[in-house]
PDB file of C-alpha atoms in Angstrom:
ATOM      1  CA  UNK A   1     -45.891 135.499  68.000  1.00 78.00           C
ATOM      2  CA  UNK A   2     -49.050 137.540  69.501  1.00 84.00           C
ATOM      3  CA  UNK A   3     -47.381 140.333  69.929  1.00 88.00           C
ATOM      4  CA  UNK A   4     -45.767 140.311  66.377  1.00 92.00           C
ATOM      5  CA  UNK A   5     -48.948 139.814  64.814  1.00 93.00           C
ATOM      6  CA  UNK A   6     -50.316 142.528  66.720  1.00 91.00           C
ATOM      7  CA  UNK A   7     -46.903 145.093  65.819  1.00 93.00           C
ATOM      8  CA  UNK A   8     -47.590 143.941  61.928  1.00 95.00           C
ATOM      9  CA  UNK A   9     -51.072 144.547  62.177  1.00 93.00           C
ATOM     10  CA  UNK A  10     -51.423 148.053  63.549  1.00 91.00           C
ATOM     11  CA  UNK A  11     -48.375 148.785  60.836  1.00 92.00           C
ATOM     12  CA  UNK A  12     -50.110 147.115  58.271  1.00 94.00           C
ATOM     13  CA  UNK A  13     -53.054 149.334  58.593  1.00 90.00           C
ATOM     14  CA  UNK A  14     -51.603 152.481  59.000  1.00 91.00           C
ATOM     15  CA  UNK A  15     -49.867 152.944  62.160  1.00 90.00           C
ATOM     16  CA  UNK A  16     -46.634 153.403  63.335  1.00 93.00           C
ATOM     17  CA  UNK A  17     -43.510 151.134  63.610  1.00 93.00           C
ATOM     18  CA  UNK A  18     -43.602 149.563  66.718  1.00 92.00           C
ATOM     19  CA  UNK A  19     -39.773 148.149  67.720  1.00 88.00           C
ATOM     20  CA  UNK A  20     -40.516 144.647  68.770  1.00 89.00           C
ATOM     21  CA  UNK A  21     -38.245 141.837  70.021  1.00 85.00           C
ATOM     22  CA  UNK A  22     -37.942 138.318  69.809  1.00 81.00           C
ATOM     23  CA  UNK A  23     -37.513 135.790  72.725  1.00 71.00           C
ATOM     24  CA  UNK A  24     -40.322 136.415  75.519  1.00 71.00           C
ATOM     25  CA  UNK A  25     -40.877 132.692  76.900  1.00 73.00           C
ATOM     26  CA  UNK A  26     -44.453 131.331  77.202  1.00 73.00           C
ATOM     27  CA  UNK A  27     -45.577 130.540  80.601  1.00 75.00           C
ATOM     28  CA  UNK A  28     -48.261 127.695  82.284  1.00 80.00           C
ATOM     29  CA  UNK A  29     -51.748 129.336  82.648  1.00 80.00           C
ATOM     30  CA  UNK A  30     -50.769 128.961  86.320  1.00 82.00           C
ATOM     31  CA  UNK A  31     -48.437 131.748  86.065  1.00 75.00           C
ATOM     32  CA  UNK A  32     -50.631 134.287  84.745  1.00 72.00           C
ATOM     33  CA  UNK A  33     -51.976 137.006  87.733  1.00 69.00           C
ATOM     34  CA  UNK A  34     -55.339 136.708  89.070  1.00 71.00           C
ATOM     35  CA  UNK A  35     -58.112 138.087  87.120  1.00 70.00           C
ATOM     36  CA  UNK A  36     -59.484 141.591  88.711  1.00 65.00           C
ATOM     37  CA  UNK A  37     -56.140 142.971  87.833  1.00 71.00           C
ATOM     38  CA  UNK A  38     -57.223 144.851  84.772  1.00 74.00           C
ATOM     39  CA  UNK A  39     -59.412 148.148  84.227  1.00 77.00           C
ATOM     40  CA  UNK A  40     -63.244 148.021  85.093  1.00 80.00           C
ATOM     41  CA  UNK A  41     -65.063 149.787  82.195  1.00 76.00           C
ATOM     42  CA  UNK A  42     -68.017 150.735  84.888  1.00 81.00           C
ATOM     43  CA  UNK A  43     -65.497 153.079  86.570  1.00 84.00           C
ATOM     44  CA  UNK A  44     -64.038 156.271  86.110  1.00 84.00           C
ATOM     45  CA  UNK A  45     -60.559 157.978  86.062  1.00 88.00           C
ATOM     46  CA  UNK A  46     -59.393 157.803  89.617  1.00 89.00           C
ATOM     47  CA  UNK A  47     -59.447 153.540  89.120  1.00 88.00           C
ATOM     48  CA  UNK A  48     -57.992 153.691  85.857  1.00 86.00           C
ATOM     49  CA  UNK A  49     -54.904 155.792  87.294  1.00 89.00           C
ATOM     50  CA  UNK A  50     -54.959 153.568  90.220  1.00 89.00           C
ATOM     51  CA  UNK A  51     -54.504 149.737  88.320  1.00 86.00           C
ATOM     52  CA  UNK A  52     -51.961 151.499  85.626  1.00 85.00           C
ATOM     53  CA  UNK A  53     -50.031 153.542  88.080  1.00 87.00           C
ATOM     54  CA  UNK A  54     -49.076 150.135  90.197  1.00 83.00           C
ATOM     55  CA  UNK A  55     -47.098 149.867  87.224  1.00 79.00           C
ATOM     56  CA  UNK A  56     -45.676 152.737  87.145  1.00 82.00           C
ATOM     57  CA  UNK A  57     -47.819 153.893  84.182  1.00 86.00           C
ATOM     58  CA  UNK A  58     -48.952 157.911  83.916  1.00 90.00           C
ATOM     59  CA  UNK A  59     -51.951 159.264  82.259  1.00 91.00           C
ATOM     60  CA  UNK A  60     -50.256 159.694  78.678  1.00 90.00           C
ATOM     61  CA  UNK A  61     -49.312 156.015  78.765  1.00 88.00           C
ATOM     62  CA  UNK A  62     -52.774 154.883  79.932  1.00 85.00           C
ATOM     63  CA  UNK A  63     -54.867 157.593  77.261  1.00 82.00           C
ATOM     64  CA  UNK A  64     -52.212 155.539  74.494  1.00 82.00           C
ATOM     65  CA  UNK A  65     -52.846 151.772  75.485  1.00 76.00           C
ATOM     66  CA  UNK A  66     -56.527 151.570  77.015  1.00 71.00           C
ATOM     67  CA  UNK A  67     -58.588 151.501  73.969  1.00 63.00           C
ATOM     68  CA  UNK A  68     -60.866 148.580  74.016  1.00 55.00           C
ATOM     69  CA  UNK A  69     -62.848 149.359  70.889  1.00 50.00           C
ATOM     70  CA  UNK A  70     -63.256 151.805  68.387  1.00 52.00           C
ATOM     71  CA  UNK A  71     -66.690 153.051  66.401  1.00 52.00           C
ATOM     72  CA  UNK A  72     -64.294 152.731  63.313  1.00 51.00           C
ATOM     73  CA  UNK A  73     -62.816 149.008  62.231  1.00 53.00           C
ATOM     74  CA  UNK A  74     -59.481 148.632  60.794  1.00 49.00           C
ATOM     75  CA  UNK A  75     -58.066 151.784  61.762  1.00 54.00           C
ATOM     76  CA  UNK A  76     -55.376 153.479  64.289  1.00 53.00           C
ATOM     77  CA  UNK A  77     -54.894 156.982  64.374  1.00 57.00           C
ATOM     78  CA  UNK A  78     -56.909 160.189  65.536  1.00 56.00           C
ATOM     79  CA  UNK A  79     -60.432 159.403  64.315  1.00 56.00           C
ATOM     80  CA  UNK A  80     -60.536 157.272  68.026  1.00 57.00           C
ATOM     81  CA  UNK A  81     -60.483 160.788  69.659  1.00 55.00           C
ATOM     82  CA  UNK A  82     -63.417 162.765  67.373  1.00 61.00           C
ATOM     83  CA  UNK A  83     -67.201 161.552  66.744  1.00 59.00           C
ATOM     84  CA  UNK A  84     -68.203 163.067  63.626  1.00 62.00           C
ATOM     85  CA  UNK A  85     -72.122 162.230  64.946  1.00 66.00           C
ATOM     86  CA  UNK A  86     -71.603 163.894  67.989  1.00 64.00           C
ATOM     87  CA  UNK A  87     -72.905 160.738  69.971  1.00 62.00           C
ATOM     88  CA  UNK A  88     -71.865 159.649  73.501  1.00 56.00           C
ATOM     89  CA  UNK A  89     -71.782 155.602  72.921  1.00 62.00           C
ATOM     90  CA  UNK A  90     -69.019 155.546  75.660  1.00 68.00           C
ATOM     91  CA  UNK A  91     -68.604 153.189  78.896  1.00 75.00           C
ATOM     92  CA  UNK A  92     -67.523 155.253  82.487  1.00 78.00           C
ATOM     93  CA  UNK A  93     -63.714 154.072  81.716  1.00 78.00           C
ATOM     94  CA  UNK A  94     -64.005 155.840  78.229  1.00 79.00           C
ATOM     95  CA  UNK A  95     -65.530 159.166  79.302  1.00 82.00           C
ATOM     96  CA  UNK A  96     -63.191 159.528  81.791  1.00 84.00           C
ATOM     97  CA  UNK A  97     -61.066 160.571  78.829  1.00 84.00           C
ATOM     98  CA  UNK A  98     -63.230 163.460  78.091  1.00 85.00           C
ATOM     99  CA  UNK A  99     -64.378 164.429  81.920  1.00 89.00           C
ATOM    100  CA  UNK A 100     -61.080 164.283  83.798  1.00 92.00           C
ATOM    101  CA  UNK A 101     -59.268 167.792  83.048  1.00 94.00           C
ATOM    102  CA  UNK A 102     -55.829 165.203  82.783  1.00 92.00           C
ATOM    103  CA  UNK A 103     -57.144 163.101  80.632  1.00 90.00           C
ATOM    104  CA  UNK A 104     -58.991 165.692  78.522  1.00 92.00           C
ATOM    105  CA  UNK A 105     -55.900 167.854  77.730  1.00 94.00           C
ATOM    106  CA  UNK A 106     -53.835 164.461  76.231  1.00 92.00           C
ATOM    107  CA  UNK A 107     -56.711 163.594  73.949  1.00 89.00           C
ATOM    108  CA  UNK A 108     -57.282 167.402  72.859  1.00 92.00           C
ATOM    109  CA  UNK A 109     -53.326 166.431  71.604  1.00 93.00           C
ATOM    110  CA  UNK A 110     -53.705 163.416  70.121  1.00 90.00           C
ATOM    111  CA  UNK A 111     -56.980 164.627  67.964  1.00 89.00           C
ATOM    112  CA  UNK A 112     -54.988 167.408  66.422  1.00 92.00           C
ATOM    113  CA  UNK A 113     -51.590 165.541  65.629  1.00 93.00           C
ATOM    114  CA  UNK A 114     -51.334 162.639  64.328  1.00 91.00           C
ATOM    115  CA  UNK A 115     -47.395 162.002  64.474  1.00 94.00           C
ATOM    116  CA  UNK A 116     -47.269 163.227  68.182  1.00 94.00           C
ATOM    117  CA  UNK A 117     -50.344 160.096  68.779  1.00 91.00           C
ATOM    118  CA  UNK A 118     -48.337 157.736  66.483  1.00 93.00           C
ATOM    119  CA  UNK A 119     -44.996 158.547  67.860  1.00 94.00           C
ATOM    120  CA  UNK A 120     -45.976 157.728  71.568  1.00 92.00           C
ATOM    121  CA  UNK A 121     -47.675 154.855  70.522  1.00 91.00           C
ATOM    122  CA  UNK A 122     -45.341 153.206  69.194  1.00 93.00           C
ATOM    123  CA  UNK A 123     -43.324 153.858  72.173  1.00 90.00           C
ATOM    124  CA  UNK A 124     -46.100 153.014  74.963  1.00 89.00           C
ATOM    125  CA  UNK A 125     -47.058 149.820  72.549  1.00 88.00           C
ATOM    126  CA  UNK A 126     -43.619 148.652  72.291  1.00 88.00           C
ATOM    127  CA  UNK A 127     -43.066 149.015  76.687  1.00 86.00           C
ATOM    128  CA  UNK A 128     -46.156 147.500  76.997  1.00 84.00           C
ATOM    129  CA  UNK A 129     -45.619 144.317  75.090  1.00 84.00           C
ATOM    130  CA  UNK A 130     -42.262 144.222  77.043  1.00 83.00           C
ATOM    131  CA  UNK A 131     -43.967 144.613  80.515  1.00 78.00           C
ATOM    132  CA  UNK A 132     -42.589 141.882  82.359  1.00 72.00           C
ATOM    133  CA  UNK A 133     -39.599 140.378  80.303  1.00 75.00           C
ATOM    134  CA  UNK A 134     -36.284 139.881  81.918  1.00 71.00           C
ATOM    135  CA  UNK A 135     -34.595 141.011  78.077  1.00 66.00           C
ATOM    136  CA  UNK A 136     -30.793 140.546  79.792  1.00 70.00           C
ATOM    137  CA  UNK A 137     -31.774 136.892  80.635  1.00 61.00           C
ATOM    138  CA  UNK A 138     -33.912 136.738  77.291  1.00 49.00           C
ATOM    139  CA  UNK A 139     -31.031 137.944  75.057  1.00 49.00           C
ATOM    140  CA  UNK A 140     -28.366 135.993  76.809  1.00 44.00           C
ATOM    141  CA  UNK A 141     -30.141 133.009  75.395  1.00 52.00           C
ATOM    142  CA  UNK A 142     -30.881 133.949  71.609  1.00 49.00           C
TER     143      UNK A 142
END
């Protein structure tokens, strides 16, 4: 139900339509991977390619799902990629956005089109909530 609170919520306030699917089984705490798996926000854009390319993730993927925070509350879309105030309040993971020439061209995208950032999205949002489920033994028993 997480991640269909979390598909109604980013719709809700604004977003896309995210496809989402019932039937992924919980799992025992024991059969969760280590910690140290996920992103360190002190490092820059070589690490983050590193942890999301194991999973076969590239840098238009990673740009769409690894945003921790936003200066603005309550809202998806393409104010995540300007700063009106021209302020850097950003951690190493998040300027790597704006330093790495990769990186820099996808949110140079994103800030000037707002279907092209909704429309992959939705579609890195939905594969990432799906990351890991078996869906022909999950449908087989719905």
């Amino acid at each position: 139900l997480w991640t269909l609170a979390g598909v109604v919520a980013i719709e809700t306030m604004g977003g896309p339509t995210i496809p989402w699917k019932p039937g992924r089984k919980d799992k025992p705490e024991s059969a969760a991977p280590p910690n140290g798996r996920l992103p360190d926000a002190e490092k820059g854009a070589d690490h983050i390619r590193q942890v999301f390319g194991r999973m076969g993730f590239n840098d238009r993927f990673v740009m769409l799902t690894k945003q921790e925070w936003s200066e603005k509350k309550l809202e998806n879309g393409l104010l995540q990629y300007k700063d009106k105030n021209d302020r850097i309040m950003m951690l190493p993971a998040d300027m790597a956005f704006l330093w790495d020439p990769g990186f820099k061209e996808i949110v140079d995208i994103y800030a000037k089109d707002k279907q092209t950032f909704f429309d992959d999205f939705a579609a890195a949002f939905g594969k990432l909530i799906d990351l890991g489920v078996n869906r022909e033994d999950e449908d087989a028993k719905l």
